[in-house]
CSV table of C-alpha atoms in Angstrom, one decimal:
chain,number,residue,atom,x,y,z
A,483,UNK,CA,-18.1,30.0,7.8
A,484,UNK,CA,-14.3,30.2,8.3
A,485,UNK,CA,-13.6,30.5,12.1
A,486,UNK,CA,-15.2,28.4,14.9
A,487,UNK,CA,-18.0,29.0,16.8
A,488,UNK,CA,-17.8,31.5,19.9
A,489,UNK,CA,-20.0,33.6,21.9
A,490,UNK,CA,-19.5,37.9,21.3
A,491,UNK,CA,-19.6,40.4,23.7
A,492,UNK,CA,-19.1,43.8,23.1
A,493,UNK,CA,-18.6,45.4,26.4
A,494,UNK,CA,-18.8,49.7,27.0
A,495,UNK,CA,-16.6,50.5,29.7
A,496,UNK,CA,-13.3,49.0,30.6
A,497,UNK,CA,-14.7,47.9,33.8
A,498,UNK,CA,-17.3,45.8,31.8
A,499,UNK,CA,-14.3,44.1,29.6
A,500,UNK,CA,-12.0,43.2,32.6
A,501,UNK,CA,-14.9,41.6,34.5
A,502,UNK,CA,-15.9,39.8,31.0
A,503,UNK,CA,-12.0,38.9,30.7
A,504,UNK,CA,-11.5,38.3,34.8
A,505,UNK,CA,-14.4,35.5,34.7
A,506,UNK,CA,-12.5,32.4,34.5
A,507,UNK,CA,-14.0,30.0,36.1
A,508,UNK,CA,-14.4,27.6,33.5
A,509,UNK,CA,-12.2,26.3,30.8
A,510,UNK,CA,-13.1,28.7,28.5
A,511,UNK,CA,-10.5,30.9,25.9
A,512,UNK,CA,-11.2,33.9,26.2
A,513,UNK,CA,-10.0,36.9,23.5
A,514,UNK,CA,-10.1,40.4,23.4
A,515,UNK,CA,-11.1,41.4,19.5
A,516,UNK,CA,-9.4,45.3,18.8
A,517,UNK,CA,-8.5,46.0,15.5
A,518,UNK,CA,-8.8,42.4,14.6
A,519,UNK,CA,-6.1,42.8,11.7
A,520,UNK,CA,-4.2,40.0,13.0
A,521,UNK,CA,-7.3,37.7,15.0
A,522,UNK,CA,-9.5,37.6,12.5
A,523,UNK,CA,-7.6,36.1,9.8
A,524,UNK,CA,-5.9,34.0,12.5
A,525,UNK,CA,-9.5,32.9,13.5
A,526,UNK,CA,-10.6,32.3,9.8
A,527,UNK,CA,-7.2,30.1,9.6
A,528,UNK,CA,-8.3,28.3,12.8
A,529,UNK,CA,-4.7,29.2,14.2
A,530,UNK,CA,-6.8,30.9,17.0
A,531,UNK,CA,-10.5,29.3,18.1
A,532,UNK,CA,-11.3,31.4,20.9
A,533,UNK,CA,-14.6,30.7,22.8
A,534,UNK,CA,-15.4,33.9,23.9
A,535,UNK,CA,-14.8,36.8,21.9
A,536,UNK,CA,-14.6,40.1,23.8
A,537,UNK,CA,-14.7,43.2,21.4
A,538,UNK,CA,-13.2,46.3,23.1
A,539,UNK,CA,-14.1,48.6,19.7
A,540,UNK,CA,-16.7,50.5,21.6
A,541,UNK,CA,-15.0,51.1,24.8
A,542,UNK,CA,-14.3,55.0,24.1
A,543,UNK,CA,-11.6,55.0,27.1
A,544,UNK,CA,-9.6,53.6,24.6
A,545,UNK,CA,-9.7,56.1,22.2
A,546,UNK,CA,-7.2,58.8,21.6
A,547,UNK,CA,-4.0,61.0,21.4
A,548,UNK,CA,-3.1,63.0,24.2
A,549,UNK,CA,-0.3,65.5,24.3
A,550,UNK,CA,1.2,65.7,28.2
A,551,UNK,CA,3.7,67.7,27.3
A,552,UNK,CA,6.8,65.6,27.5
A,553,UNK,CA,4.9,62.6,26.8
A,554,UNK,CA,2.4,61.9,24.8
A,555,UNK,CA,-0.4,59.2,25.4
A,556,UNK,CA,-2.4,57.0,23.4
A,557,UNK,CA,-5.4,55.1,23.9
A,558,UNK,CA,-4.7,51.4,23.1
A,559,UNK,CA,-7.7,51.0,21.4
A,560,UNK,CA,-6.9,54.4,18.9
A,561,UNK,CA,-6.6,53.4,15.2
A,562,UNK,CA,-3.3,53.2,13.4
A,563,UNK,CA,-4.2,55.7,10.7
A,564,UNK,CA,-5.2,57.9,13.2
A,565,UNK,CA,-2.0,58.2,15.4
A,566,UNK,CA,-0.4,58.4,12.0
A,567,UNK,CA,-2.3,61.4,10.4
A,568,UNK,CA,-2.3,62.9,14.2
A,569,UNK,CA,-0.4,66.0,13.7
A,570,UNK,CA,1.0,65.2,18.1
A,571,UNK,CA,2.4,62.5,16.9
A,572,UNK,CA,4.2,64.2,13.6
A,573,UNK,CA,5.4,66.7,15.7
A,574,UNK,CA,6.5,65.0,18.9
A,575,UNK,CA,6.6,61.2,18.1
A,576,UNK,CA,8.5,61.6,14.9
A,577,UNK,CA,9.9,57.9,15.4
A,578,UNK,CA,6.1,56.5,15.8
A,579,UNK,CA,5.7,58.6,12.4
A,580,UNK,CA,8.3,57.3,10.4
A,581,UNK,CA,7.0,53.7,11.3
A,582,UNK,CA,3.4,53.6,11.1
A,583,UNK,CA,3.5,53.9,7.1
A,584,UNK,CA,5.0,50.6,6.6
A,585,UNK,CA,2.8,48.7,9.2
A,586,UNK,CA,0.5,46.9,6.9
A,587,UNK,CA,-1.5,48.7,4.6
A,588,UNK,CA,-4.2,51.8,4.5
A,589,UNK,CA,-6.9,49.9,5.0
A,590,UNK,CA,-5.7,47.7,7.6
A,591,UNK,CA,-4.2,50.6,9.3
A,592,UNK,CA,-8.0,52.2,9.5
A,593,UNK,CA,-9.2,49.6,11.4
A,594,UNK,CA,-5.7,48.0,13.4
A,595,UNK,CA,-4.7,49.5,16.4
A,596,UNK,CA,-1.7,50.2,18.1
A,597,UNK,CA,-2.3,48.8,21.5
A,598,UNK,CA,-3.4,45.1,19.4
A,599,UNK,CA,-0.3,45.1,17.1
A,600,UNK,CA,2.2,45.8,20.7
A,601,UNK,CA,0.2,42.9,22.7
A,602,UNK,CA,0.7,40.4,19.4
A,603,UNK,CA,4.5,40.9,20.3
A,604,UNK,CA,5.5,40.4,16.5
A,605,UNK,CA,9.5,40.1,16.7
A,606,UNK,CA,9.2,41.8,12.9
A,607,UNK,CA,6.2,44.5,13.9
A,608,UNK,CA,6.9,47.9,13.7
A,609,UNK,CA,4.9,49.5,16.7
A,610,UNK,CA,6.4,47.1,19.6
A,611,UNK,CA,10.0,47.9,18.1
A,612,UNK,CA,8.8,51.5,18.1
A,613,UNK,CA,8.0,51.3,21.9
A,614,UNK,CA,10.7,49.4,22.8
A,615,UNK,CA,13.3,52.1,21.2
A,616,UNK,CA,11.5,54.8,23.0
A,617,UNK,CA,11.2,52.7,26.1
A,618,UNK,CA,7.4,53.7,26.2
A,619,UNK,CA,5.3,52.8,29.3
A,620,UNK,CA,2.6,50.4,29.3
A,621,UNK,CA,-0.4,50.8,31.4
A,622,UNK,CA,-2.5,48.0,31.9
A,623,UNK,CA,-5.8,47.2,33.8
A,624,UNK,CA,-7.3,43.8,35.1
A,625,UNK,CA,-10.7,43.5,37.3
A,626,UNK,CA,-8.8,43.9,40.4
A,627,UNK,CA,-6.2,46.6,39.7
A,628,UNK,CA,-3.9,48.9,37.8
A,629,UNK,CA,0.3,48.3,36.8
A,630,UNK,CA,2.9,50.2,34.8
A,631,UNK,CA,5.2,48.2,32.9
A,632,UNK,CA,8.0,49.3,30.7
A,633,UNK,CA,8.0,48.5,27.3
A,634,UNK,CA,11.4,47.0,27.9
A,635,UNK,CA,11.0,43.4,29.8
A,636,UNK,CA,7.4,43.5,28.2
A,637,UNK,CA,8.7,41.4,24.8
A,638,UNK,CA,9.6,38.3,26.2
A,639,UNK,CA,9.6,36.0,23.1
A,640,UNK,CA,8.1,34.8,19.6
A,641,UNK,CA,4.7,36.3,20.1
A,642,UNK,CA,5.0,36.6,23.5
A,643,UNK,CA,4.3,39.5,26.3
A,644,UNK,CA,4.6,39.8,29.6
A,645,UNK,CA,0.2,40.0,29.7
A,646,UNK,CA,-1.0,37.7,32.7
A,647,UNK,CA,-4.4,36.3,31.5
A,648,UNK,CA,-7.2,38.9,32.4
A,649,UNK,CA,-4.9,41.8,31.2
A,650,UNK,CA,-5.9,44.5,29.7
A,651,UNK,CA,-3.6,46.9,27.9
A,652,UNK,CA,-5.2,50.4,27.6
A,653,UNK,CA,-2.5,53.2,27.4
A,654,UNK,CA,0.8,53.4,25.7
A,655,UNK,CA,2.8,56.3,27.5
A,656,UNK,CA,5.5,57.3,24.8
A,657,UNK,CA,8.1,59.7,26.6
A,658,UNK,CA,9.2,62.9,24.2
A,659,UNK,CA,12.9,64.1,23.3
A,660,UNK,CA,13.2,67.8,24.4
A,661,UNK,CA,15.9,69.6,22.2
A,662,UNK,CA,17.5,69.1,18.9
A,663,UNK,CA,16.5,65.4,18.0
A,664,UNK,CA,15.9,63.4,14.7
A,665,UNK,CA,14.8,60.5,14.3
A,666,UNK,CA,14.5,57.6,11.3
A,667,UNK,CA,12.9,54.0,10.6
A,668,UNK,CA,13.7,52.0,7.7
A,669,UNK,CA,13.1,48.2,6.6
A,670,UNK,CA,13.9,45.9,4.1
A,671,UNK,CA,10.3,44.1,2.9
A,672,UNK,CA,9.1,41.4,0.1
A,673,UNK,CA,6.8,43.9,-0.9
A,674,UNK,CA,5.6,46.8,1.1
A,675,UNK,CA,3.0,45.9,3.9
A,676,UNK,CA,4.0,42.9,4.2
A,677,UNK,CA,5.9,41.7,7.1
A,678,UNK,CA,9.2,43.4,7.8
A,679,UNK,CA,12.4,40.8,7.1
A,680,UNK,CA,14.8,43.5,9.1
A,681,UNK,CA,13.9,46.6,10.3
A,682,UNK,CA,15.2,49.6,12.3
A,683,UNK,CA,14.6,52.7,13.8
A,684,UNK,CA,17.3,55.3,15.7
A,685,UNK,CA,16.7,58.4,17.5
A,686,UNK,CA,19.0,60.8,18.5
A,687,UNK,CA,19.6,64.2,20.4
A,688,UNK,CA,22.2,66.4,20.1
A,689,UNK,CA,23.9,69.4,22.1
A,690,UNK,CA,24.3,72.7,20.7
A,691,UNK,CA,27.8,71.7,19.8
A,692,UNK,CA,26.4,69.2,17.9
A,693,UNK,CA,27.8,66.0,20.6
A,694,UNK,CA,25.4,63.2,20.6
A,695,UNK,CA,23.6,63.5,24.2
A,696,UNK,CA,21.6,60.5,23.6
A,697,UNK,CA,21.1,57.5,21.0
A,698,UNK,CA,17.8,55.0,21.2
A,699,UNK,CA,18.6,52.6,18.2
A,700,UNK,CA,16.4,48.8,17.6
A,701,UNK,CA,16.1,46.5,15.1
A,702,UNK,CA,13.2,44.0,14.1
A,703,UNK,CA,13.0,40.3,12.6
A,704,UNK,CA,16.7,39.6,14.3
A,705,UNK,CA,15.5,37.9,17.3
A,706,UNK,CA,12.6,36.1,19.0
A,707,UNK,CA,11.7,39.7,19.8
A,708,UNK,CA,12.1,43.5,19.2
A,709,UNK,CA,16.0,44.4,20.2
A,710,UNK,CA,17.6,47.7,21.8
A,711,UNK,CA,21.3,47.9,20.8
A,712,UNK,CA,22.4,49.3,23.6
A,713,UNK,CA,25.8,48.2,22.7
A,714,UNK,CA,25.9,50.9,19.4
A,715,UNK,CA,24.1,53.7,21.5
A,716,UNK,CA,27.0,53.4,24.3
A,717,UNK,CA,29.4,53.9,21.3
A,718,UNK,CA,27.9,57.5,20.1
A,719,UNK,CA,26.4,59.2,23.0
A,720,UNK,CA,28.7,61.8,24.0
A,721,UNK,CA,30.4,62.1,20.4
A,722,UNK,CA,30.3,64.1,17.8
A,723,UNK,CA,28.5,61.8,15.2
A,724,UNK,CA,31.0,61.2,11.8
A,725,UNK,CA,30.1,58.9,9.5
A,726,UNK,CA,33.2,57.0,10.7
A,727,UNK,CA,32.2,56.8,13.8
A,728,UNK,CA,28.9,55.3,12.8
A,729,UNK,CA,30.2,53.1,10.7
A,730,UNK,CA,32.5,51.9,13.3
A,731,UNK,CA,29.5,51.9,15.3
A,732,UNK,CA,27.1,49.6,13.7
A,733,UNK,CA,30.0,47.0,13.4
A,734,UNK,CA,29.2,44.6,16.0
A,735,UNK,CA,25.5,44.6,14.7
A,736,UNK,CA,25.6,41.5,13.1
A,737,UNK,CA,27.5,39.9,16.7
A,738,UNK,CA,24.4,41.6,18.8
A,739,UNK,CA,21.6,40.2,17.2
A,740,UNK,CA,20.3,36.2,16.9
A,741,UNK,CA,18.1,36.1,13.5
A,742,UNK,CA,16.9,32.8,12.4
A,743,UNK,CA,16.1,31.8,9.0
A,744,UNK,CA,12.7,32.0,6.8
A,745,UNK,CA,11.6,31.0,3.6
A,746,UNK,CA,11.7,35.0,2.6
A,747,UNK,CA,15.3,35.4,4.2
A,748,UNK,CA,18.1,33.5,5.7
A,749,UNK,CA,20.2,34.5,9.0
A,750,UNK,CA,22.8,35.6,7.1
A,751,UNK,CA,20.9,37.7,5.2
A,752,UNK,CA,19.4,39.3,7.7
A,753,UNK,CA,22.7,40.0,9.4
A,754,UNK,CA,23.8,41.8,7.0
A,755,UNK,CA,20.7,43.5,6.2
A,756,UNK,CA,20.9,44.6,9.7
A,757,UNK,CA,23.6,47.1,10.4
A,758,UNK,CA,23.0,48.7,6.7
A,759,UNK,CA,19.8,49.7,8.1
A,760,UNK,CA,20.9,50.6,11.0
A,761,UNK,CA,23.5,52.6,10.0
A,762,UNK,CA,20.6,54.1,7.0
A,763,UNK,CA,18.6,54.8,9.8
A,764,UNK,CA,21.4,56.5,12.1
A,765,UNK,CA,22.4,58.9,8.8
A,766,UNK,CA,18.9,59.7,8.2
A,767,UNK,CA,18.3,60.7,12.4
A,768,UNK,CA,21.6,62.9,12.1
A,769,UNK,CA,20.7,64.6,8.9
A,770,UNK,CA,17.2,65.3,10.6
A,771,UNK,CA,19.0,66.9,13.6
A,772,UNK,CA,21.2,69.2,12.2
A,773,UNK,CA,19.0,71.7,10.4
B,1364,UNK,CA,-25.8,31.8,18.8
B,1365,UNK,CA,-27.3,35.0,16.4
B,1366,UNK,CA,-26.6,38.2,16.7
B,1367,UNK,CA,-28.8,41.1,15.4
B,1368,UNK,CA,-27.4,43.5,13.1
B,1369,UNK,CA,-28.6,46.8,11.7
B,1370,UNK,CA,-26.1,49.0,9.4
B,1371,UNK,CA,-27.0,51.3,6.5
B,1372,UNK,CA,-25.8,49.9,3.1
B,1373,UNK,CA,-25.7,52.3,0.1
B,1374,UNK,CA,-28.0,54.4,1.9
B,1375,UNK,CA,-30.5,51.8,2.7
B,1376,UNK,CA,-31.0,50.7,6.4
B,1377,UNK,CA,-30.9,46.9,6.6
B,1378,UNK,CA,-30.7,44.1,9.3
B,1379,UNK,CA,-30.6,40.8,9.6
B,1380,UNK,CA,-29.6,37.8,12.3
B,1381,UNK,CA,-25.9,36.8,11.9
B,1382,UNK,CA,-23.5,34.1,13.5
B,1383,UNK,CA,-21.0,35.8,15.8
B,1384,UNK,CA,-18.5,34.4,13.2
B,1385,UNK,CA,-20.0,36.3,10.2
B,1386,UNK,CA,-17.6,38.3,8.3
B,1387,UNK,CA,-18.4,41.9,7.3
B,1388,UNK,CA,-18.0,40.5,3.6
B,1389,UNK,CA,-19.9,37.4,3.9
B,1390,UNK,CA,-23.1,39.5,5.5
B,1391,UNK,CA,-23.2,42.2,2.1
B,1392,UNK,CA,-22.2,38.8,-0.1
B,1393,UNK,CA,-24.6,36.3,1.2
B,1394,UNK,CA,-27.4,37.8,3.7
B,1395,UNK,CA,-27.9,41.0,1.3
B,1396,UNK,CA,-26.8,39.5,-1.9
B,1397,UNK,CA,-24.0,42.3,-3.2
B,1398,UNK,CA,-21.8,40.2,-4.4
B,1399,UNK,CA,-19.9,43.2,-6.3
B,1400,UNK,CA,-17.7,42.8,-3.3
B,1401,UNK,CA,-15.6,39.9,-3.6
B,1402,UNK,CA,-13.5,38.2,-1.5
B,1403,UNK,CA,-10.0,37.0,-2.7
B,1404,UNK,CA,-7.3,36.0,0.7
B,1405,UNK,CA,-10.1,36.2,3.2
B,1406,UNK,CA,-6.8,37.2,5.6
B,1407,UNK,CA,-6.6,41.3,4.7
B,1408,UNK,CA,-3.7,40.5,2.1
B,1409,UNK,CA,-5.5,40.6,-1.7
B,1410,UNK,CA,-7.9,44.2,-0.9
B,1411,UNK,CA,-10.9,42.4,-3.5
B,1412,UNK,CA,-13.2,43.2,-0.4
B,1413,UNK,CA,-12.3,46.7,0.5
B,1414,UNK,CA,-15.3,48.9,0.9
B,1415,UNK,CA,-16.1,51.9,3.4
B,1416,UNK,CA,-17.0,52.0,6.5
B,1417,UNK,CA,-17.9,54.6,7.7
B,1418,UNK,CA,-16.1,56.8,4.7
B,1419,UNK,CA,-13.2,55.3,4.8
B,1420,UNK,CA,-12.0,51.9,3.3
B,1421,UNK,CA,-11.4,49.0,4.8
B,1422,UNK,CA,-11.3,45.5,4.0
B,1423,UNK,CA,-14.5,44.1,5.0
B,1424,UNK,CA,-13.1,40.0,5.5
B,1425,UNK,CA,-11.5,41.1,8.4
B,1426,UNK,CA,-14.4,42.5,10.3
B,1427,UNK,CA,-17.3,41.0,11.7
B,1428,UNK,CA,-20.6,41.7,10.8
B,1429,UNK,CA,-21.4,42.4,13.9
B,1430,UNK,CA,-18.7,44.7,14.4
B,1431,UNK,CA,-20.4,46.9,12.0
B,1432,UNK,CA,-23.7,47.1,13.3
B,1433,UNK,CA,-24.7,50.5,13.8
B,1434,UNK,CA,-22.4,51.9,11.1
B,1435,UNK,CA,-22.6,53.4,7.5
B,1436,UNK,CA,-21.4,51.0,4.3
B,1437,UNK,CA,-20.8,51.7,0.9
B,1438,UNK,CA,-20.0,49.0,-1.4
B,1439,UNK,CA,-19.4,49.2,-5.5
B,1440,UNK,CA,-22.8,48.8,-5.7
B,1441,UNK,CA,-23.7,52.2,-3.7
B,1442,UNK,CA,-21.2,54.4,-6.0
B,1443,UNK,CA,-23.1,54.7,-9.6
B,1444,UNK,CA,-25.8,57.1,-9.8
B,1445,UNK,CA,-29.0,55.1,-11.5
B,1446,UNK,CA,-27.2,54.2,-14.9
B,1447,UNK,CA,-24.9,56.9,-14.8
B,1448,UNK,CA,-21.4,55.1,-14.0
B,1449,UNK,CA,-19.4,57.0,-11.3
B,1450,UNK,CA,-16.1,59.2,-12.2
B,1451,UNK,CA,-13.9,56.2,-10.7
B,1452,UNK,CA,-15.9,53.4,-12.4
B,1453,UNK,CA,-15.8,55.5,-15.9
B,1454,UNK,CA,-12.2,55.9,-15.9
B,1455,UNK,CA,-11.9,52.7,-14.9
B,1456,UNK,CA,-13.7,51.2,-18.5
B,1457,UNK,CA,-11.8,54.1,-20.3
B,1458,UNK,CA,-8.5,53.2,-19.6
B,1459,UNK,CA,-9.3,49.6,-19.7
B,1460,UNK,CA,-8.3,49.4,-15.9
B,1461,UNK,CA,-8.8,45.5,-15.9
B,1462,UNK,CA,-8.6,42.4,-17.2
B,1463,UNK,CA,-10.7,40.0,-15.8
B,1464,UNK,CA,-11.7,42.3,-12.8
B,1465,UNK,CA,-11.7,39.9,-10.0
B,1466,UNK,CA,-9.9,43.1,-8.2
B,1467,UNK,CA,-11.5,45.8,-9.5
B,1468,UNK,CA,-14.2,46.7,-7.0
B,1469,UNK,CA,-11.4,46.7,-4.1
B,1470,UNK,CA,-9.4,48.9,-6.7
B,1471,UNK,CA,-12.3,51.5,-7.1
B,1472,UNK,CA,-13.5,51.7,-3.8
B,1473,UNK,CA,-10.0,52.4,-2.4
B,1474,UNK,CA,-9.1,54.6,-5.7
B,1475,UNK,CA,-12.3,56.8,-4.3
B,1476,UNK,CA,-10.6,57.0,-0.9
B,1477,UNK,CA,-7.8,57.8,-1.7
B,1478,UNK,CA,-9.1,61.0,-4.0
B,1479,UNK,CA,-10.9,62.0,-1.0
B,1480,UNK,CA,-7.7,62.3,1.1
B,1481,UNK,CA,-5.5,63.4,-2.0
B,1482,UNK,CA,-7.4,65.2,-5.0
B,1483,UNK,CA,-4.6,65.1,-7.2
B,1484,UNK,CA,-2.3,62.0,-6.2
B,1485,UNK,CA,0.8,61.8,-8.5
B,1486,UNK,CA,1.4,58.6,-10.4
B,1487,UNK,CA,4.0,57.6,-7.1
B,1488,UNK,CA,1.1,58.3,-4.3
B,1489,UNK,CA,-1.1,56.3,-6.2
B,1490,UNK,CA,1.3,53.4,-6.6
B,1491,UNK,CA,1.8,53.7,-2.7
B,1492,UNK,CA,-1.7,53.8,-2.2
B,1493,UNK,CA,-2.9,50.4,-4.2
B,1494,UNK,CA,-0.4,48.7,-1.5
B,1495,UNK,CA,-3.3,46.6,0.5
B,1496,UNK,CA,-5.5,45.8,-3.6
B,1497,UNK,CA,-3.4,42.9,-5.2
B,1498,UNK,CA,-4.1,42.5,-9.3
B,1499,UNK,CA,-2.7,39.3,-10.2
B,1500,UNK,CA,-2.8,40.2,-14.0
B,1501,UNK,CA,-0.4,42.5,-13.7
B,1502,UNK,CA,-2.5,45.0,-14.9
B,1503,UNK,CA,-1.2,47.9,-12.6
B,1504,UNK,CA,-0.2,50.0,-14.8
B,1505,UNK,CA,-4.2,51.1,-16.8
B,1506,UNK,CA,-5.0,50.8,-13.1
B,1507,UNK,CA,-2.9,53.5,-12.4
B,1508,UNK,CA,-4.0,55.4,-15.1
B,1509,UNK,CA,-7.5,55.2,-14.7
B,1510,UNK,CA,-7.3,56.5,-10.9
B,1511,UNK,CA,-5.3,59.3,-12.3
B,1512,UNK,CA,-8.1,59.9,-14.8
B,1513,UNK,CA,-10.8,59.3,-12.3
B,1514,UNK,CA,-9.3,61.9,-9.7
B,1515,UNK,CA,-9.6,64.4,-12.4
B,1516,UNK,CA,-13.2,63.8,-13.4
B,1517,UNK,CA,-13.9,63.6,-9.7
B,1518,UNK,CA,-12.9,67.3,-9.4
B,1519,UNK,CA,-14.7,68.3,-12.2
């Protein structure tokens, strides 16, 4: 046997799970088993040794892609392959799109989900850098209550969210770009799957003239968590988008982020890495825009 | 504490009474005694243990046993028809598609996913595909073949 010893549970209803989670009156670590991409290695490793395992696989509330018409929900618990062959999210989360094929591989995307890899809080992880970009809206449920958070504030550092103990994450409430938008993700990787060394993803809209109306640009692995360069977005909404201007743009990249350095990749590395995807993934949204 | 489990395996229904703890790979290895599934990383990395759950393939030492209970498994052993090797598994001894095949039932079983999604993957999709199967003899490229061979026999 590779992990330690723990009791399962395998609630049906969300109501079931939070009161599982909620009981804490002993000293007892409880953990919420989703996809189990991440916990189940981390288990086998002993990194993690919960005590009670809580697995949320069967709780069909969950599940699922719903379009809302300028937003587009999805069930924490709904698989990664699933949102990524979802033709809603093709069509109106083509950021989410572009990202999903370098998170991990097939076969962990059939069983990993998107709510599981967004409550790991991986600085490096695609989907948490995806809904930090978009600013996506998390809904959450505990035993005695509801919130909405944003996904900006929710990444607060290395691994770690703004989920009080008891928390639930069950919705992830992406917001859609009306108009003429395109959109890009890119990342540099020691082989693909495996962990991102620098990523990033840019959305844009543009006017009928062609003027940059809006800008959503983040980069992965260049901090203790997923980063919004607000900075660079300031820089092109309202102008016409030139490769000049973009690379004049991306300039202060390497100033706005705070990598550190890894085995795979130093600082240095990365901040340079940085702004040439960035600026990668800013040609690629344009070109997507303008038909 | 033990768990009881139920799942079909290559069309057979089995059960047994599992740790909470055992892996998905570990109950078809050790309770059922497949051990045609192998397991290489144990942490979703190498793809040795990929079978399919519930048609489609994942890797089966990063689920619990328990986890599957209830659902449909196939396993290398579940894809040959009496003595009659399957497409996959023939193109894979054609085109000498391994050397000393450590990875090769994770190879087949996601090489017969992938045909079911893509009935004719080019030489590139199937490169992209073998991302999550690791062959450390750097034998990629009869691998390669083989799927491409085994995609054609598999549409007839």
């Amino acid at each position: 046997m590779k992990a330690a010893e723990f009791e399962y549970f395998r609630p049906t209803t969300l109501d079931e799970a939070c009161g599982l989670l909620a009981d804490t009156g002993d000293d007892a670590d409880r953990c919420l088993l989703a996809g189990g991409q991440t916990l189940v290695p981390m288990m086998a490793m002993r990194l993690a040794r919960p005590t009670h395992l809580i697995d949320i696989n069967r709780i069909t509330e969950l599940q699922g892609i719903r379009d809302l018409g300028g937003s587009v929900e999805i069930g924490a618990g709904t698989r990664q392959r699933a949102v990524e062959k979802d033709p809603i999210t093709r069509r109106k989360l083509p950021l989410l799109a572009a990202a999903l094929p370098h998170v991990g591989h097939h076969q962990t995307r059939n069983r990993g989900t998107v709510g599981g890899s967004i409550v790991l809080g991986d600085a490096s992880a695609e989907i948490p850098l995806v809904a930090l970009i978009l600013n996506a809206t998390l809904i959450i449920h505990r035993r005695d209550g509801r919130r909405e958070t944003m996904a900006d504030g929710f990444f607060e550092g290395p691994m770690m969210t703004a989920l009080e103990p008891g928390d639930i994450l069950t919705t992830i409430r992406f917001p859609v770009w009306d108009g003429t938008t395109g959109s890009a993700f890119h990342e540099v990787a020691p082989r693909k799957g495996d962990y991102a060394l620098v990523s990033a993803g840019a959305q844009v809209a543009l006017d009928a003239n062609g003027t940059c109306i809006r800008a959503a640009i983040g980069v992965g692995g260049c901090a203790p968590t997923p980063l919004r360069l607000q900075a660079v977005e300031d820089a092109l909404v309202g102008q016409r988008l030139t490769d000049a201007l973009i690379t004049q743009a991306i300039a202060p990249v390497p100033d706005l982020i705070d990598p550190e350095s890894s085995v795979h990749a130093s600082a240095a590395y990365r901040r340079r890495a940085a702004p040439q995807l960035v600026q990668r993934a800013l040609l690629d949204a344009l070109s997507e825009a303008r038909p | 504490m033990s768990v009881s489990v139920s799942m079909t395996v290559n069309g057979e229904a089995v059960s047994g009474n599992v740790e909470g703890r055992t892996l998905l790979v570990q109950f078809i290895r050790e309770h059922l005694g497949l051990t045609g599934t192998h397991v290489g990383c144990d942490t979703s990395q190498c793809g040795a243990c990929v079978v399919h759950i519930n048609g489609t393939s994942k890797k089966s030492c990063t689920t619990l046993a328990v986890q599957a209970d209830g659902a449909d498994i196939k396993t290398i052993e579940g894809l040959a028809n009496g003595d009659e090797l399957h497409p996959m598994q023939a193109a894979f001894r054609e085109h000498h598609g391994l050397q000393c095949g450590f990875c090769t039932p994770g190879m087949v079983m996601s090489a017969v996913d992938l045909v079911k999604e893509n009935p004719s993957p080019s030489e590139q999709e199937i490169r992209d595909w073998l991302e999550g199967n690791l062959c450390r003899c750097t034998g990629y490229h009869n691998i390669v073949k083989a799927i491409k061979a085994g995609a054609e026999a598999m549409r007839g």
